[in-house]
mmCIF file of C-alpha atoms in Angstrom:
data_model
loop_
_atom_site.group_PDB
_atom_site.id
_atom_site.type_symbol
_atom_site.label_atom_id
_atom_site.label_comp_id
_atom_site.label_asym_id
_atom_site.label_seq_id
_atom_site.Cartn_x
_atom_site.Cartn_y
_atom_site.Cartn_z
ATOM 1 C CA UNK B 1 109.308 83.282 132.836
ATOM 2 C CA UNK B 2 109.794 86.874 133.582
ATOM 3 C CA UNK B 3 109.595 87.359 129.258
ATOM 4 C CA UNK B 4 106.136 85.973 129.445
ATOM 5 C CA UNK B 5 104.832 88.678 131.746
ATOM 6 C CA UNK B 6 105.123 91.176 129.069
ATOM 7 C CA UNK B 7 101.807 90.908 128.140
ATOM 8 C CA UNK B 8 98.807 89.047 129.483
ATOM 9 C CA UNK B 9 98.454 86.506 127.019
ATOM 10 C CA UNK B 10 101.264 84.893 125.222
ATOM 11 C CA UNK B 11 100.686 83.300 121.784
ATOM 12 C CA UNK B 12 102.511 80.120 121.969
ATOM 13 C CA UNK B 13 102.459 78.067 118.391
ATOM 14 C CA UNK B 14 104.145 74.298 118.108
ATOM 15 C CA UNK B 15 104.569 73.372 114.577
ATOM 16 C CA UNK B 16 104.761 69.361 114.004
ATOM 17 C CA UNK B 17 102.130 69.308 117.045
ATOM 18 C CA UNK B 18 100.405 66.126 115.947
ATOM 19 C CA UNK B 19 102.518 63.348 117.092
ATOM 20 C CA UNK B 20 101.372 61.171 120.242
ATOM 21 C CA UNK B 21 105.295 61.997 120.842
ATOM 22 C CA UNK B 22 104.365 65.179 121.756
ATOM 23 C CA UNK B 23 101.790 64.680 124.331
ATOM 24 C CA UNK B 24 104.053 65.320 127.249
ATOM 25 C CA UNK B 25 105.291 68.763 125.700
ATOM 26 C CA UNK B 26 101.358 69.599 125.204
ATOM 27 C CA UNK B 27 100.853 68.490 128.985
ATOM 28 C CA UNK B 28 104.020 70.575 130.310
ATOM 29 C CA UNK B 29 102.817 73.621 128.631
ATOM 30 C CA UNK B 30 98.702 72.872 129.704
ATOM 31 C CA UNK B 31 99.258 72.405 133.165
ATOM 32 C CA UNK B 32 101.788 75.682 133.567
ATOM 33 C CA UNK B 33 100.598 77.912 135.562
ATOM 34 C CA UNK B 34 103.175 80.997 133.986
ATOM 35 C CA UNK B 35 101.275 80.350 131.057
ATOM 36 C CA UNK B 36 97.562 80.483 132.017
ATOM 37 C CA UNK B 37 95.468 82.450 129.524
ATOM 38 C CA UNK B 38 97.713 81.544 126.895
ATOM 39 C CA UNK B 39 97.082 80.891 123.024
ATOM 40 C CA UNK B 40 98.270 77.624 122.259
ATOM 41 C CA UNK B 41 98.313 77.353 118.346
ATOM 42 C CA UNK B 42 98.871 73.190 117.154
ATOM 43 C CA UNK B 43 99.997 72.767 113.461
ATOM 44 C CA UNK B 44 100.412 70.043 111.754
ATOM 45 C CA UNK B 45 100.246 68.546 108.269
ATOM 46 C CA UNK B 46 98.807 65.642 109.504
ATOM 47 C CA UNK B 47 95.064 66.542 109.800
ATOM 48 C CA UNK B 48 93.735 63.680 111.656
ATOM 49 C CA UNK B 49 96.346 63.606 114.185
ATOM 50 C CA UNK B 50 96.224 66.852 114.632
ATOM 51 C CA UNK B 51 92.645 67.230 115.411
ATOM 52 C CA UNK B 52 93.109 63.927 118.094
ATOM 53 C CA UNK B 53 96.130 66.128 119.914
ATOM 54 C CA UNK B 54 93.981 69.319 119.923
ATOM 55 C CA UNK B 55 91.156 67.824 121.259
ATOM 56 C CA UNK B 56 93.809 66.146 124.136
ATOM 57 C CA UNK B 57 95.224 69.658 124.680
ATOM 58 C CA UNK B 58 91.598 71.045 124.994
ATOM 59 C CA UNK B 59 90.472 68.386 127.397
ATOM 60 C CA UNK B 60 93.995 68.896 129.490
ATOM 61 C CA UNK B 61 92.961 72.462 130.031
ATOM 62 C CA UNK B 62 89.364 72.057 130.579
ATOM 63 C CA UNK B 63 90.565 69.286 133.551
ATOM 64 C CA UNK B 64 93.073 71.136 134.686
ATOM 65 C CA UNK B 65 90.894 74.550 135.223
ATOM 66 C CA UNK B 66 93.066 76.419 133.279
ATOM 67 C CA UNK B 67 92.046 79.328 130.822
ATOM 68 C CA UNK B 68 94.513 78.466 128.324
ATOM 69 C CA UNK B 69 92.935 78.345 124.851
ATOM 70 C CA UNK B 70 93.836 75.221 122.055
ATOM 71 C CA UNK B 71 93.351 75.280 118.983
ATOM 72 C CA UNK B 72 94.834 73.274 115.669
ATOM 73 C CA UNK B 73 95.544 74.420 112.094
ATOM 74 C CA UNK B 74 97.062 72.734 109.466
ATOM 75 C CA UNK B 75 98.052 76.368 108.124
ATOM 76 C CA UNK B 76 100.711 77.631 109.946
ATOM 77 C CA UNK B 77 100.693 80.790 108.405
ATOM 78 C CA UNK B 78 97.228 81.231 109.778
ATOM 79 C CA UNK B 79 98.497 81.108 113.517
ATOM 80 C CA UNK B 80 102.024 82.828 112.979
ATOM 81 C CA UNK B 81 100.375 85.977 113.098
ATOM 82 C CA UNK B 82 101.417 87.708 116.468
ATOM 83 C CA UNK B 83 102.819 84.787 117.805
ATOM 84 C CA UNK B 84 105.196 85.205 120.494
ATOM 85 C CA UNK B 85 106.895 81.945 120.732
ATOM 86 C CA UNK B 86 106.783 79.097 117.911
ATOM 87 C CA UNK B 87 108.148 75.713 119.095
ATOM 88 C CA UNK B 88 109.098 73.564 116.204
ATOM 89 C CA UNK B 89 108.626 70.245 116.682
ATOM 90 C CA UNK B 90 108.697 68.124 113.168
ATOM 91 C CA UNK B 91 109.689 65.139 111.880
ATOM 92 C CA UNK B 92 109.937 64.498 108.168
ATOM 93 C CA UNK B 93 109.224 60.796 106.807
ATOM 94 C CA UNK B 94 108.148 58.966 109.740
ATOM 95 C CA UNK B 95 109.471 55.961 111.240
ATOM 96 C CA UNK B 96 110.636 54.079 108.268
ATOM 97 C CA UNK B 97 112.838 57.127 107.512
ATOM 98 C CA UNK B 98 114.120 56.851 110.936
ATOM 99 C CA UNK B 99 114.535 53.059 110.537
ATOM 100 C CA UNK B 100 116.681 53.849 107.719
ATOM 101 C CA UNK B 101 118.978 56.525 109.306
ATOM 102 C CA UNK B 102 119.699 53.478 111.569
ATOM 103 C CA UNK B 103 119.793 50.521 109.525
ATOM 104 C CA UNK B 104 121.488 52.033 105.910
ATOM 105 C CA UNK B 105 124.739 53.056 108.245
ATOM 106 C CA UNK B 106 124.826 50.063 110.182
ATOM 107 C CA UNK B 107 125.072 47.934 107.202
ATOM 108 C CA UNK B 108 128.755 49.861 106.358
ATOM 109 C CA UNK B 109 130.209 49.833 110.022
ATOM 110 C CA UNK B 110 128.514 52.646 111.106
ATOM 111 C CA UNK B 111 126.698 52.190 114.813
ATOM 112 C CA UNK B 112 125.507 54.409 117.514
ATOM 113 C CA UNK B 113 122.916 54.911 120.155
ATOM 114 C CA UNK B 114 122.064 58.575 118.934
ATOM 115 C CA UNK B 115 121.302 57.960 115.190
ATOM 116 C CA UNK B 116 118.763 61.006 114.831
ATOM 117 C CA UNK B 117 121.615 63.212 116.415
ATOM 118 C CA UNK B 118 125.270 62.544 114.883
ATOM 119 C CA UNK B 119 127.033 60.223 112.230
ATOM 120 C CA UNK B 120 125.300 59.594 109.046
ATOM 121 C CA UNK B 121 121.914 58.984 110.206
ATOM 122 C CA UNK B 122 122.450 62.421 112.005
ATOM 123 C CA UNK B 123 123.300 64.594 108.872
ATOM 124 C CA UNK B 124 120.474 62.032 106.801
ATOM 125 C CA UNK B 125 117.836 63.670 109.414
ATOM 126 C CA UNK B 126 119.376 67.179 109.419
ATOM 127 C CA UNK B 127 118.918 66.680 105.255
ATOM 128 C CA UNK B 128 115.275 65.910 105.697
ATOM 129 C CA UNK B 129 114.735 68.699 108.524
ATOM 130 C CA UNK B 130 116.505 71.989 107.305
ATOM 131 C CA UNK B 131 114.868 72.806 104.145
ATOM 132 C CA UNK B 132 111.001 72.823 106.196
ATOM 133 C CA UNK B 133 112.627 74.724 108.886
ATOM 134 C CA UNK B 134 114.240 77.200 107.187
ATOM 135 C CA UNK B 135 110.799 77.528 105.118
ATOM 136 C CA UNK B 136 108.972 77.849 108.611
ATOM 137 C CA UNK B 137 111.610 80.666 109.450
ATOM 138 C CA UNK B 138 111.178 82.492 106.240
ATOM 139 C CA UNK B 139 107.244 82.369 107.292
ATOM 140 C CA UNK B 140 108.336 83.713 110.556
ATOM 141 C CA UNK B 141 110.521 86.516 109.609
ATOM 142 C CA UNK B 142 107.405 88.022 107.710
ATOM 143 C CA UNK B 143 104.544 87.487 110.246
ATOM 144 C CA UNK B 144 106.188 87.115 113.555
ATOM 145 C CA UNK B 145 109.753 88.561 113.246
ATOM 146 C CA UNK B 146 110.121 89.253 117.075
ATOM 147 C CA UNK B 147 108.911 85.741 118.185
ATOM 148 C CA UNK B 148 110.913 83.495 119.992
ATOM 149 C CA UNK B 149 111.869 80.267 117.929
ATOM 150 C CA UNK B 150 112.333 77.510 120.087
ATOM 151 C CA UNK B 151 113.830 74.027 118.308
ATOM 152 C CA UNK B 152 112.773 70.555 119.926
ATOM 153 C CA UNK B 153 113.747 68.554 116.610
ATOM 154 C CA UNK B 154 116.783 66.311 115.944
ATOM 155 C CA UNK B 155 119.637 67.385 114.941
ATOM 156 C CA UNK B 156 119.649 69.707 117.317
ATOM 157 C CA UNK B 157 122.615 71.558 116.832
ATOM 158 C CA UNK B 158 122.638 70.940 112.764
ATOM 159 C CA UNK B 159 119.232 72.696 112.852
ATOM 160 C CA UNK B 160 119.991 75.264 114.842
ATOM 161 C CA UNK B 161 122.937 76.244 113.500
ATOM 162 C CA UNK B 162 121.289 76.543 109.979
ATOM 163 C CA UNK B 163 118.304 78.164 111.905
ATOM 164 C CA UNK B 164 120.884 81.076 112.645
ATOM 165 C CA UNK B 165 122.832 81.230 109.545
ATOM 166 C CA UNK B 166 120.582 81.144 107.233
ATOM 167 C CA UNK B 167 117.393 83.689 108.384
ATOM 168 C CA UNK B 168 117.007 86.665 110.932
ATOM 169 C CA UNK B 169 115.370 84.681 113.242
#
């Protein structure tokens, strides 16, 4: 945490913020008391869901006595500004997609436990995933370039790997 002391408010933005998936990130990073004061920045393309996790981030806070400030955009671009660390958090074509990268290589022989991760339904997901990501890092290079990026979507390592290769983030 000693990175965060370089300034008195870190400007912390999670991009794919909106899913009820991510309520236990939103808590961890409400509650922590390193990060008190903070800007947390939500995005999401999903307006209505986003605006239901803001208003859960907002309430954590206000419970918890924190000063850490929520808000939500649909924009990223409009929060990348000075941000110091961007969490990426996104999933692309929901659960039936998901369904899919399970069932389609099951039906040739093709099981495992961590479909979203390896195998077919792995590289499927990475498909999906890489092309918003490295969009999100092209956004990042020009508004944010000394940000940390921080990756909490499947694939991991496809999507980090291309994260690295591909921009100067």
């Amino acid at each position: 945490m000693a990175e965060l002391q370089r300034k008195n408010k870190p400007k912390i933005v999670v991009i794919g913020a909106a899913s009820t998936s991510f309520s236990g990130l939103l808590a961890d990073l409400a509650a922590n008391p390193d990060l008190n004061g903070a800007e947390l920045a939500l995005v999401d393309i999903d307006a209505p869901n986003l605006e239901i996790m803001t208003a859960l981030g907002q309430r954590m806070v206000k419970e918890w006595g924190t000063d850490t400030t929520v808000t939500g955009t649909t924009d990223r671009r409009e929060v990348l500004n000075d941000a110091d660390y961007i969490i990426t958090t996104i999933a692309v074509g929901g659960v039936t997609t998901w369904r899919q990268d399970d069932e389609i290589p099951a039906k040739h022989g093709f099981g495992g436990c961590s479909v979203d991760t390896v195998g077919p339904g792995g590289l499927f997901r990475g498909l999906r995933l890489i092309p918003p990501l490295l969009e999100m890092c092209r956004d990042i290079e020009e508004l944010c370039p000394e940000a940390w990026v921080i990756n909490y979507s499947n694939p991991m390592t496809a999507i980090c790997r291309a994260m690295k290769k591909a921009p100067s983030v």
